[in-house]
N, CA, C and O atoms as a DFTB+ gen file, in Angstrom:
608 C
 N C O
     1  1       0.766      -0.974      -0.351
     2  2       0.078       0.243      -0.095
     3  2       1.016       1.112      -0.045
     4  3       2.151       1.065       0.431
     5  1       0.313       2.090      -0.700
     6  2       1.147       3.410      -0.375
     7  2       0.123       4.430      -0.464
     8  3      -1.001       4.457      -0.965
     9  1       0.954       5.396       0.268
    10  2       0.619       6.401       1.735
    11  2       0.733       7.431      -0.059
    12  3       1.530       7.332      -0.992
    13  1      -0.841       8.602       0.230
    14  2      -1.041       9.127      -0.980
    15  2      -0.931      10.474       0.343
    16  3      -1.273      10.506       1.525
    17  1      -0.214      11.569      -0.681
    18  2       0.175      12.733      -0.117
    19  2      -1.279      13.895      -0.358
    20  3      -2.219      14.107      -1.124
    21  1      -0.824      14.255       0.535
    22  2      -1.349      15.544       0.761
    23  2      -1.515      16.124      -0.335
    24  3      -0.734      16.202      -1.283
    25  1      -2.935      16.698      -0.169
    26  2      -2.439      17.349      -1.856
    27  2      -2.040      19.300      -1.276
    28  3      -2.354      19.725      -0.164
    29  1      -1.396      20.064      -2.251
    30  2      -0.782      21.288      -2.140
    31  2      -1.773      22.234      -2.425
    32  3      -2.735      22.272      -3.192
    33  1      -1.225      23.067      -1.509
    34  2      -1.857      23.804      -1.642
    35  2      -1.989      25.255      -3.079
    36  3      -0.937      25.875      -3.239
    37  1      -3.170      25.677      -3.966
    38  2      -3.097      26.279      -4.828
    39  2      -1.798      28.020      -4.275
    40  3      -1.999      28.631      -3.225
    41  1      -1.065      28.268      -4.909
    42  2      -0.862      29.842      -4.700
    43  2      -2.540      30.396      -4.325
    44  3      -3.604      29.935      -4.738
    45  1      -2.263      31.646      -3.311
    46  2      -2.889      32.088      -3.344
    47  2      -3.422      32.628      -4.598
    48  3      -2.669      32.725      -5.566
    49  1      -5.063      33.110      -4.699
    50  2      -4.777      33.970      -5.881
    51  2      -4.664      35.917      -5.119
    52  3      -5.258      35.999      -4.043
    53  1      -4.014      37.256      -5.594
    54  2      -3.762      38.252      -6.292
    55  2      -5.417      38.821      -6.380
    56  3      -5.600      39.940      -6.859
    57  1      -6.473      38.095      -5.951
    58  2      -7.332      39.159      -6.035
    59  2      -7.713      39.276      -4.981
    60  3      -8.232      40.356      -4.701
    61  1      -7.620      38.185      -3.900
    62  2      -7.692      39.271      -2.645
    63  2      -6.890      41.180      -2.064
    64  3      -7.025      41.921      -1.091
    65  1      -6.018      41.203      -3.501
    66  2      -5.492      42.546      -3.164
    67  2      -6.171      43.557      -4.563
    68  3      -5.452      44.101      -5.401
    69  1      -7.727      43.628      -4.542
    70  2      -8.632      43.879      -4.893
    71  2      -8.580      45.267      -4.381
    72  3      -9.079      45.372      -3.261
    73  1      -7.797      47.105      -5.234
    74  2      -7.883      47.999      -4.697
    75  2      -8.578      49.157      -5.492
    76  3      -8.502      50.386      -5.469
    77  1      -9.293      48.223      -6.211
    78  2     -10.870      49.023      -6.747
    79  2     -11.949      48.706      -6.266
    80  3     -12.937      49.418      -6.450
    81  1     -11.991      47.812      -5.698
    82  2     -13.422      47.442      -4.515
    83  2     -12.511      47.242      -3.168
    84  3     -11.842      46.325      -2.692
    85  1     -12.916      48.904      -2.723
    86  2     -12.777      49.039      -1.631
    87  2     -13.015      47.672      -0.280
    88  3     -12.112      47.282       0.460
    89  1     -13.798      47.396      -0.276
    90  2     -14.325      46.753       0.081
    91  2     -14.112      45.104      -0.262
    92  3     -15.069      44.334      -0.341
    93  1     -13.006      44.779      -0.411
    94  2     -12.497      42.869      -0.826
    95  2     -10.893      42.974       0.126
    96  3     -10.287      42.018       0.609
    97  1     -10.393      44.818       0.200
    98  2      -9.670      44.219       1.061
    99  2      -9.589      45.040       2.881
   100  3      -9.877      46.160       3.301
   101  1      -8.952      43.548       3.646
   102  2      -8.960      44.647       4.347
   103  2      -8.939      46.100       4.539
   104  3      -9.865      46.884       4.749
   105  1      -7.313      46.340       4.387
   106  2      -6.897      47.318       4.629
   107  2      -7.989      48.361       4.762
   108  3      -7.892      49.261       5.596
   109  1      -9.460      48.205       3.609
   110  2      -9.665      49.539       3.292
   111  2     -10.797      48.820       3.621
   112  3     -11.629      48.869       2.714
   113  1     -11.170      48.115       4.661
   114  2     -12.975      47.915       4.821
   115  2     -13.019      49.537       5.786
   116  3     -13.778      50.487       5.591
   117  1     -12.448      49.466       6.332
   118  2     -12.971      50.810       7.509
   119  2     -12.420      52.362       6.912
   120  3     -12.576      53.307       7.684
   121  1     -11.795      52.631       5.588
   122  2     -11.696      53.780       4.807
   123  2     -13.212      54.320       4.467
   124  3     -13.860      53.359       4.054
   125  1     -13.787      55.188       4.486
   126  2     -14.545      55.910       3.740
   127  2     -14.240      56.359       2.660
   128  3     -15.132      56.821       1.948
   129  1     -13.366      56.357       2.376
   130  2     -13.341      56.940       0.796
   131  2     -13.155      56.384       0.089
   132  3     -12.164      55.653       0.076
   133  1     -14.189      56.460      -1.050
   134  2     -13.016      55.218      -2.751
   135  2     -12.035      55.572      -2.563
   136  3     -11.667      56.617      -2.026
   137  1     -11.072      54.158      -3.280
   138  2      -9.926      54.628      -3.601
   139  2     -10.119      54.188      -5.626
   140  3      -9.845      52.993      -5.519
   141  1     -10.306      54.329      -6.729
   142  2      -9.081      54.694      -7.911
   143  2      -8.377      54.080      -8.319
   144  3      -7.342      53.912      -7.674
   145  1      -8.542      53.410      -9.603
   146  2      -6.725      53.200     -10.121
   147  2      -6.992      54.560     -11.244
   148  3      -7.975      54.989     -11.846
   149  1      -5.540      54.949     -11.145
   150  2      -5.713      56.328     -12.826
   151  2      -4.968      54.634     -14.248
   152  3      -4.120      53.744     -14.315
   153  1      -6.153      55.283     -15.047
   154  2      -5.434      54.767     -16.359
   155  2      -5.299      55.577     -17.432
   156  3      -5.125      54.991     -18.501
   157  1      -5.328      56.672     -17.450
   158  2      -5.682      57.610     -18.871
   159  2      -4.415      58.141     -18.279
   160  3      -4.054      58.598     -17.194
   161  1      -3.821      57.854     -19.615
   162  2      -2.166      59.306     -19.911
   163  2      -2.356      60.188     -19.108
   164  3      -1.728      60.299     -18.055
   165  1      -3.890      61.477     -19.771
   166  2      -3.479      62.146     -19.715
   167  2      -2.808      62.416     -17.709
   168  3      -1.838      62.799     -17.055
   169  1      -4.654      61.694     -17.537
   170  2      -3.663      62.017     -16.002
   171  2      -2.765      61.797     -15.057
   172  3      -2.675      62.125     -13.874
   173  1      -1.741      60.829     -16.215
   174  2      -0.664      60.795     -15.135
   175  2       0.355      62.036     -15.920
   176  3       1.027      62.668     -15.105
   177  1       0.552      62.471     -17.472
   178  2       0.045      63.033     -17.003
   179  2       0.394      64.777     -16.721
   180  3       1.297      65.580     -16.488
   181  1      -0.515      64.685     -16.860
   182  2      -1.451      66.034     -15.009
   183  2      -0.672      65.670     -14.017
   184  3       0.456      66.142     -14.164
   185  1      -0.796      65.002     -13.023
   186  2       0.053      64.917     -12.564
   187  2       1.400      65.205     -12.313
   188  3       1.656      65.901     -11.331
   189  1       2.241      64.823     -12.973
   190  2       3.867      65.131     -13.269
   191  2       3.730      66.174     -13.071
   192  3       4.776      66.392     -12.460
   193  1       2.845      67.778     -13.124
   194  2       2.680      69.117     -13.311
   195  2       2.817      69.494     -11.579
   196  3       3.252      70.515     -11.047
   197  1       2.128      67.935     -10.822
   198  2       1.764      68.718      -9.717
   199  2       3.097      68.490      -7.751
   200  3       4.143      69.131      -7.636
   201  1       2.859      68.034      -7.236
   202  2       3.777      68.348      -6.170
   203  2       5.046      67.148      -6.808
   204  3       4.964      66.750      -7.970
   205  1       6.328      66.613      -5.743
   206  2       7.168      64.929      -5.528
   207  2       7.455      65.435      -4.191
   208  3       7.459      66.412      -3.442
   209  1       7.744      63.932      -4.365
   210  2       8.533      63.556      -2.918
   211  2       9.203      62.556      -3.305
   212  3       8.729      61.428      -3.442
   213  1      10.605      62.940      -3.562
   214  2      11.674      62.131      -3.654
   215  2      12.567      60.578      -2.678
   216  3      13.090      60.934      -1.622
   217  1      12.672      59.425      -2.933
   218  2      12.998      59.381      -2.182
   219  2      13.874      57.857      -3.075
   220  3      13.848      57.818      -4.305
   221  1      14.399      57.020      -2.471
   222  2      15.298      55.645      -3.481
   223  2      15.263      55.319      -3.840
   224  3      16.048      55.018      -4.740
   225  1      13.822      54.795      -3.455
   226  2      12.403      53.698      -4.385
   227  2      11.842      53.424      -5.330
   228  3      11.691      52.415      -6.020
   229  1      11.302      55.114      -5.330
   230  2       9.812      55.711      -5.808
   231  2       9.895      57.343      -6.195
   232  3       9.008      57.725      -5.431
   233  1       9.943      57.470      -6.264
   234  2       9.333      59.013      -6.909
   235  2       7.903      59.271      -6.635
   236  3       7.274      58.376      -7.199
   237  1       7.059      60.122      -5.999
   238  2       5.365      60.389      -5.354
   239  2       5.359      61.685      -6.049
   240  3       6.004      62.725      -6.177
   241  1       4.197      61.023      -6.465
   242  2       3.512      63.105      -7.065
   243  2       2.244      63.341      -7.009
   244  3       1.643      63.067      -8.048
   245  1       1.637      63.748      -6.169
   246  2       0.216      63.878      -5.842
   247  2      -0.158      65.481      -6.403
   248  3       0.724      66.339      -6.420
   249  1      -1.085      65.674      -6.701
   250  2      -1.635      66.273      -7.456
   251  2      -3.572      66.515      -7.451
   252  3      -4.549      65.773      -7.557
   253  1      -3.347      67.879      -7.277
   254  2      -5.367      68.139      -7.399
   255  2      -6.033      68.020      -8.608
   256  3      -5.650      68.179      -9.767
   257  1      -6.927      67.761      -8.204
   258  2      -7.824      66.835     -10.250
   259  2      -8.396      69.024     -10.038
   260  3      -8.398      69.843      -9.119
   261  1      -8.678      69.016     -11.171
   262  2      -9.326      70.087     -11.027
   263  2     -11.465      69.881     -10.355
   264  3     -12.193      68.888     -10.377
   265  1     -11.674      70.979      -9.985
   266  2     -13.208      70.577      -9.697
   267  2     -13.998      70.003     -10.922
   268  3     -14.432      68.851     -10.902
   269  1     -14.103      70.514     -11.571
   270  2     -14.854      69.732     -12.579
   271  2     -14.616      68.788     -13.799
   272  3     -15.075      68.805     -14.941
   273  1     -13.230      67.481     -12.795
   274  2     -13.038      66.360     -13.038
   275  2     -14.187      65.441     -12.839
   276  3     -14.744      65.544     -11.746
   277  1     -14.945      64.016     -14.190
   278  2     -15.886      63.801     -13.539
   279  2     -14.912      62.455     -12.513
   280  3     -15.021      61.297     -12.916
   281  1     -14.090      62.706     -11.345
   282  2     -14.431      61.482     -10.187
   283  2     -14.873      62.350      -9.490
   284  3     -14.816      63.580      -9.467
   285  1     -15.555      61.185      -8.625
   286  2     -15.805      62.114      -6.714
   287  2     -14.755      62.497      -6.107
   288  3     -13.833      61.931      -5.520
   289  1     -15.077      63.698      -6.374
   290  2     -13.880      64.976      -5.248
   291  2     -13.169      64.829      -4.219
   292  3     -12.013      65.214      -4.046
   293  1     -14.083      64.075      -3.271
   294  2     -13.780      62.772      -2.103
   295  2     -12.415      61.939      -2.797
   296  3     -11.389      61.595      -2.211
   297  1     -12.653      61.813      -3.739
   298  2     -11.935      60.025      -3.675
   299  2     -11.097      60.526      -3.951
   300  3     -10.970      61.720      -4.225
   301  1      -9.988      59.314      -3.927
   302  2      -8.725      58.606      -3.505
   303  2      -8.247      58.181      -4.764
   304  3      -9.072      57.822      -5.605
   305  1      -7.302      58.170      -4.965
   306  2      -6.985      57.810      -6.970
   307  2      -4.997      57.446      -7.152
   308  3      -4.064      58.162      -6.789
   309  1      -4.970      56.225      -7.770
   310  2      -3.187      56.551      -7.250
   311  2      -3.381      55.600      -8.918
   312  3      -4.222      55.096      -9.663
   313  1      -1.676      55.889      -8.721
   314  2      -0.948      55.160     -10.219
   315  2      -0.266      54.810      -9.972
   316  3       0.093      55.046      -8.818
   317  1       0.708      53.746     -10.988
   318  2       1.776      52.842     -10.684
   319  2       2.270      53.056     -12.329
   320  3       1.740      52.823     -13.415
   321  1       3.920      53.779     -11.773
   322  2       4.267      53.478     -13.231
   323  2       6.112      52.938     -13.104
   324  3       6.904      53.784     -12.689
   325  1       6.469      51.987     -13.362
   326  2       7.814      51.303     -13.619
   327  2       8.162      51.377     -15.154
   328  3       7.259      51.138     -15.955
   329  1       9.675      51.759     -15.696
   330  2       9.167      51.830     -16.673
   331  2      10.238      50.420     -16.910
   332  3      10.431      49.483     -16.135
   333  1      10.696      50.615     -17.967
   334  2      11.897      48.868     -18.321
   335  2      13.179      48.960     -17.689
   336  3      13.834      48.020     -17.238
   337  1      13.681      51.003     -17.700
   338  2      15.136      50.934     -16.615
   339  2      14.623      50.024     -15.769
   340  3      15.326      49.049     -16.037
   341  1      13.696      49.592     -14.728
   342  2      14.014      49.003     -13.186
   343  2      14.714      47.638     -13.692
   344  3      15.598      47.061     -13.059
   345  1      14.071      47.117     -15.192
   346  2      14.790      45.572     -15.595
   347  2      13.595      44.846     -16.071
   348  3      12.670      45.383     -16.681
   349  1      13.671      43.489     -15.733
   350  2      12.788      42.726     -16.780
   351  2      11.751      42.511     -16.337
   352  3      11.518      42.946     -15.209
   353  1      11.028      41.979     -16.842
   354  2       9.343      42.003     -16.360
   355  2       9.442      41.672     -15.219
   356  3       9.025      42.352     -14.281
   357  1      10.265      40.078     -15.065
   358  2       9.926      39.819     -13.182
   359  2      10.129      40.864     -12.589
   360  3       9.389      40.824     -11.605
   361  1      10.773      41.928     -12.588
   362  2      11.751      43.099     -11.291
   363  2      10.729      44.282     -11.172
   364  3      10.640      45.115     -10.269
   365  1       9.704      44.094     -12.735
   366  2       8.568      45.251     -12.863
   367  2       7.300      44.656     -12.157
   368  3       6.266      45.194     -11.760
   369  1       7.679      43.540     -12.140
   370  2       6.277      42.526     -11.657
   371  2       5.844      43.057     -10.017
   372  3       4.788      43.310      -9.439
   373  1       7.517      43.057      -9.606
   374  2       7.445      42.937      -8.412
   375  2       7.384      44.064      -7.561
   376  3       7.355      43.977      -6.333
   377  1       7.357      45.424      -8.386
   378  2       8.065      46.305      -7.874
   379  2       6.728      46.667      -7.849
   380  3       6.397      47.299      -6.846
   381  1       5.453      46.337      -9.062
   382  2       4.333      47.235      -9.123
   383  2       3.717      46.501      -7.530
   384  3       3.321      46.967      -6.462
   385  1       3.829      45.705      -7.861
   386  2       2.910      44.537      -6.385
   387  2       2.616      45.007      -5.665
   388  3       1.476      45.442      -5.499
   389  1       4.390      45.195      -4.279
   390  2       4.914      45.939      -3.509
   391  2       4.424      47.452      -3.240
   392  3       4.328      48.047      -2.167
   393  1       4.126      47.913      -4.629
   394  2       3.562      49.547      -4.553
   395  2       2.527      48.865      -4.156
   396  3       2.462      48.816      -2.928
   397  1       1.727      48.341      -4.679
   398  2      -0.004      48.431      -4.757
   399  2       0.370      47.911      -3.424
   400  3       0.585      48.970      -2.835
   401  1       0.655      46.674      -2.296
   402  2       0.247      46.368      -1.359
   403  2       1.217      47.761      -0.182
   404  3       0.765      47.815       0.962
   405  1       2.127      48.509      -0.423
   406  2       2.018      49.760       0.297
   407  2       0.953      50.618       0.036
   408  3       0.538      51.240       1.014
   409  1       0.306      50.844      -1.224
   410  2      -0.467      52.144      -1.096
   411  2      -2.372      51.579      -0.120
   412  3      -3.471      52.088       0.099
   413  1      -1.424      49.886       0.208
   414  2      -3.126      49.446       0.196
   415  2      -3.017      50.355       1.947
   416  3      -3.655      51.360       2.260
   417  1      -2.227      49.756       2.634
   418  2      -1.738      49.327       3.319
   419  2      -1.458      51.293       4.512
   420  3      -1.364      51.492       5.723
   421  1      -1.431      52.145       3.421
   422  2      -0.400      53.597       3.645
   423  2      -2.472      54.704       2.948
   424  3      -3.312      55.292       3.628
   425  1      -2.445      54.609       2.405
   426  2      -3.547      55.668       1.225
   427  2      -4.895      55.494       1.978
   428  3      -5.662      56.456       2.010
   429  1      -5.317      54.040       2.737
   430  2      -6.985      55.566       3.680
   431  2      -6.302      55.645       4.850
   432  3      -6.984      54.978       5.629
   433  1      -5.183      56.143       5.546
   434  2      -4.800      56.743       6.335
   435  2      -4.208      58.204       5.982
   436  3      -4.795      59.286       5.958
   437  1      -3.287      57.990       5.799
   438  2      -2.510      59.429       4.338
   439  2      -2.634      59.636       3.208
   440  3      -1.808      59.902       2.334
   441  1      -3.665      59.519       3.195
   442  2      -3.893      59.765       1.602
   443  2      -4.852      61.299       1.344
   444  3      -5.616      61.717       2.214
   445  1      -4.666      61.940       0.136
   446  2      -4.825      63.189       0.393
   447  2      -6.766      63.325      -0.710
   448  3      -6.814      63.072      -1.914
   449  1      -7.548      63.587      -0.200
   450  2      -8.569      62.863      -0.281
   451  2      -8.522      64.618      -2.112
   452  3      -7.850      65.649      -2.141
   453  1      -9.377      64.159      -2.998
   454  2      -9.432      64.800      -4.927
   455  2      -7.415      64.650      -4.796
   456  3      -6.807      65.580      -5.326
   457  1      -7.010      64.120      -4.478
   458  2      -5.691      64.238      -5.241
   459  2      -5.391      63.198      -6.020
   460  3      -5.857      62.151      -5.572
   461  1      -4.744      63.073      -7.095
   462  2      -4.243      62.041      -7.378
   463  2      -2.546      61.870      -7.089
   464  3      -1.650      62.711      -7.171
   465  1      -2.505      60.375      -6.705
   466  2      -1.394      59.602      -6.222
   467  2      -0.984      59.326      -7.119
   468  3      -1.852      58.940      -7.903
   469  1       0.450      59.292      -7.683
   470  2       1.616      58.233      -8.840
   471  2       2.607      57.495      -7.936
   472  3       2.491      57.812      -6.752
   473  1       3.560      56.582      -8.205
   474  2       4.711      56.083      -7.163
   475  2       5.138      55.408      -8.757
   476  3       4.600      54.493      -9.380
   477  1       6.316      56.266      -9.104
   478  2       6.917      56.022     -10.044
   479  2       8.301      55.174      -9.339
   480  3       8.642      55.566      -8.223
   481  1       9.149      53.945     -10.020
   482  2       9.284      53.224      -9.606
   483  2      10.976      53.671      -9.753
   484  3      11.123      54.070     -10.909
   485  1      12.024      53.729      -9.150
   486  2      13.583      54.318      -9.582
   487  2      13.670      52.801      -8.884
   488  3      13.140      51.950      -8.169
   489  1      15.323      53.394     -10.096
   490  2      15.933      51.645      -9.983
   491  2      17.243      51.285      -9.348
   492  3      18.371      51.469      -9.803
   493  1      16.735      50.512      -7.737
   494  2      18.236      51.094      -7.110
   495  2      18.788      49.621      -6.895
   496  3      18.210      48.613      -7.300
   497  1      20.192      49.644      -6.083
   498  2      21.438      48.161      -6.839
   499  2      20.746      47.189      -5.457
   500  3      21.235      46.061      -5.403
   501  1      19.883      47.443      -4.567
   502  2      18.825      46.010      -3.274
   503  2      17.710      47.079      -2.990
   504  3      17.290      48.236      -2.982
   505  1      17.538      45.318      -2.694
   506  2      15.470      46.314      -2.637
   507  2      15.717      46.161      -0.870
   508  3      15.950      45.264      -0.061
   509  1      15.505      47.621      -0.879
   510  2      14.849      47.859       0.932
   511  2      13.899      47.589       1.126
   512  3      13.031      47.866       0.298
   513  1      13.482      46.724       2.647
   514  2      12.547      46.125       3.622
   515  2      11.462      47.387       3.155
   516  3      11.542      48.597       2.943
   517  1      10.634      46.554       3.140
   518  2       9.362      46.926       3.541
   519  2       8.636      47.647       4.255
   520  3       7.659      48.322       3.930
   521  1       9.191      47.481       5.394
   522  2       9.287      48.636       7.098
   523  2       9.693      49.812       6.445
   524  3       8.915      50.765       6.407
   525  1      11.024      49.889       5.823
   526  2      11.454      51.181       5.445
   527  2      10.486      52.707       3.729
   528  3      10.199      53.858       3.399
   529  1      10.507      51.254       3.400
   530  2       8.985      51.698       1.831
   531  2       8.538      52.600       2.220
   532  3       8.819      53.780       2.009
   533  1       7.511      51.976       3.060
   534  2       6.062      52.099       3.871
   535  2       6.333      53.423       4.911
   536  3       5.575      54.363       4.673
   537  1       7.517      53.695       6.283
   538  2       8.309      54.484       6.373
   539  2       7.974      55.658       5.340
   540  3       7.367      56.723       5.455
   541  1       8.570      55.069       4.370
   542  2       9.280      57.081       3.375
   543  2       7.717      56.891       2.335
   544  3       7.920      57.549       1.315
   545  1       6.480      56.319       2.282
   546  2       5.863      56.485       1.636
   547  2       4.626      57.560       2.430
   548  3       4.059      58.550       1.967
   549  1       4.457      56.690       4.230
   550  2       3.862      57.901       4.795
   551  2       4.281      59.190       4.972
   552  3       3.686      60.250       4.778
   553  1       5.372      58.961       5.360
   554  2       6.557      60.682       5.171
   555  2       6.281      61.422       4.237
   556  3       5.854      62.576       4.287
   557  1       6.639      60.443       2.871
   558  2       5.562      61.535       1.761
   559  2       4.979      61.911       1.619
   560  3       5.049      63.128       1.448
   561  1       3.257      60.902       1.514
   562  2       1.932      61.591       1.780
   563  2       1.658      63.031       2.628
   564  3       0.836      63.909       2.365
   565  1       3.137      62.933       4.309
   566  2       2.848      63.645       4.914
   567  2       3.422      64.805       4.774
   568  3       2.781      65.477       5.582
   569  1       3.938      65.274       4.458
   570  2       4.969      65.600       3.012
   571  2       3.935      67.170       2.286
   572  3       3.320      68.217       2.489
   573  1       4.526      66.013       1.226
   574  2       3.079      66.779      -0.078
   575  2       2.042      67.080       0.568
   576  3       1.891      68.280       0.341
   577  1       0.369      66.379       1.941
   578  2      -0.329      66.897       2.047
   579  2       0.104      68.734       2.952
   580  3      -0.718      69.491       3.469
   581  1       0.637      68.804       2.912
   582  2       1.385      70.216       3.164
   583  2       1.786      71.470       2.340
   584  3       1.714      72.684       2.531
   585  1       2.291      70.569       1.226
   586  2       2.966      71.207       0.379
   587  2       1.059      71.695      -0.401
   588  3       0.456      72.739      -0.648
   589  1       0.886      70.759      -0.470
   590  2      -0.941      71.157      -1.551
   591  2      -1.681      71.659      -0.172
   592  3      -2.884      71.397      -0.197
   593  1      -1.324      72.198       0.805
   594  2      -2.428      73.037       2.327
   595  2      -3.192      72.309       2.634
   596  3      -4.309      72.756       2.896
   597  1      -2.893      70.550       2.766
   598  2      -4.119      70.432       3.248
   599  2      -2.805      69.733       4.997
   600  3      -1.593      69.543       5.094
   601  1      -3.818      69.613       5.837
   602  2      -3.453      69.412       7.089
   603  2      -3.492      68.197       7.678
   604  3      -4.473      67.853       8.337
   605  1      -2.149      67.213       7.461
   606  2      -2.377      65.686       8.205
   607  2      -1.261      64.949       7.528
   608  3      -1.059      63.762       7.786
């Protein structure tokens, strides 16, 4: 008689981190502001005219939307840009996953309502630990809130 191995658990789907649907992720469950993903090139270009905060691992841009913008006025929006300068597809995708996780943890508490937040990846020699990147992101969000004339 042969012993049968227990079935191997499949790798969990990244669907648990659905930033488009705040109720899908526990990090956004207590946030009362809707969080949306920026997808239009024009919105990325507009954000480039906004304020910026530079760290060794990313550049954080913040741009206040016009009052006549079709998106809800108090919503939080984010976008992620990682160019081919960063590395191959595996490296770029890893960076985007880390950025999404950082934003999922930090935007509900430190994000600025009515502002588009863009994270641009920077090439570094070694990958920083998550806690350092999160501290940098929260520091950047607070700095940009002051720059945009909003307390918090």
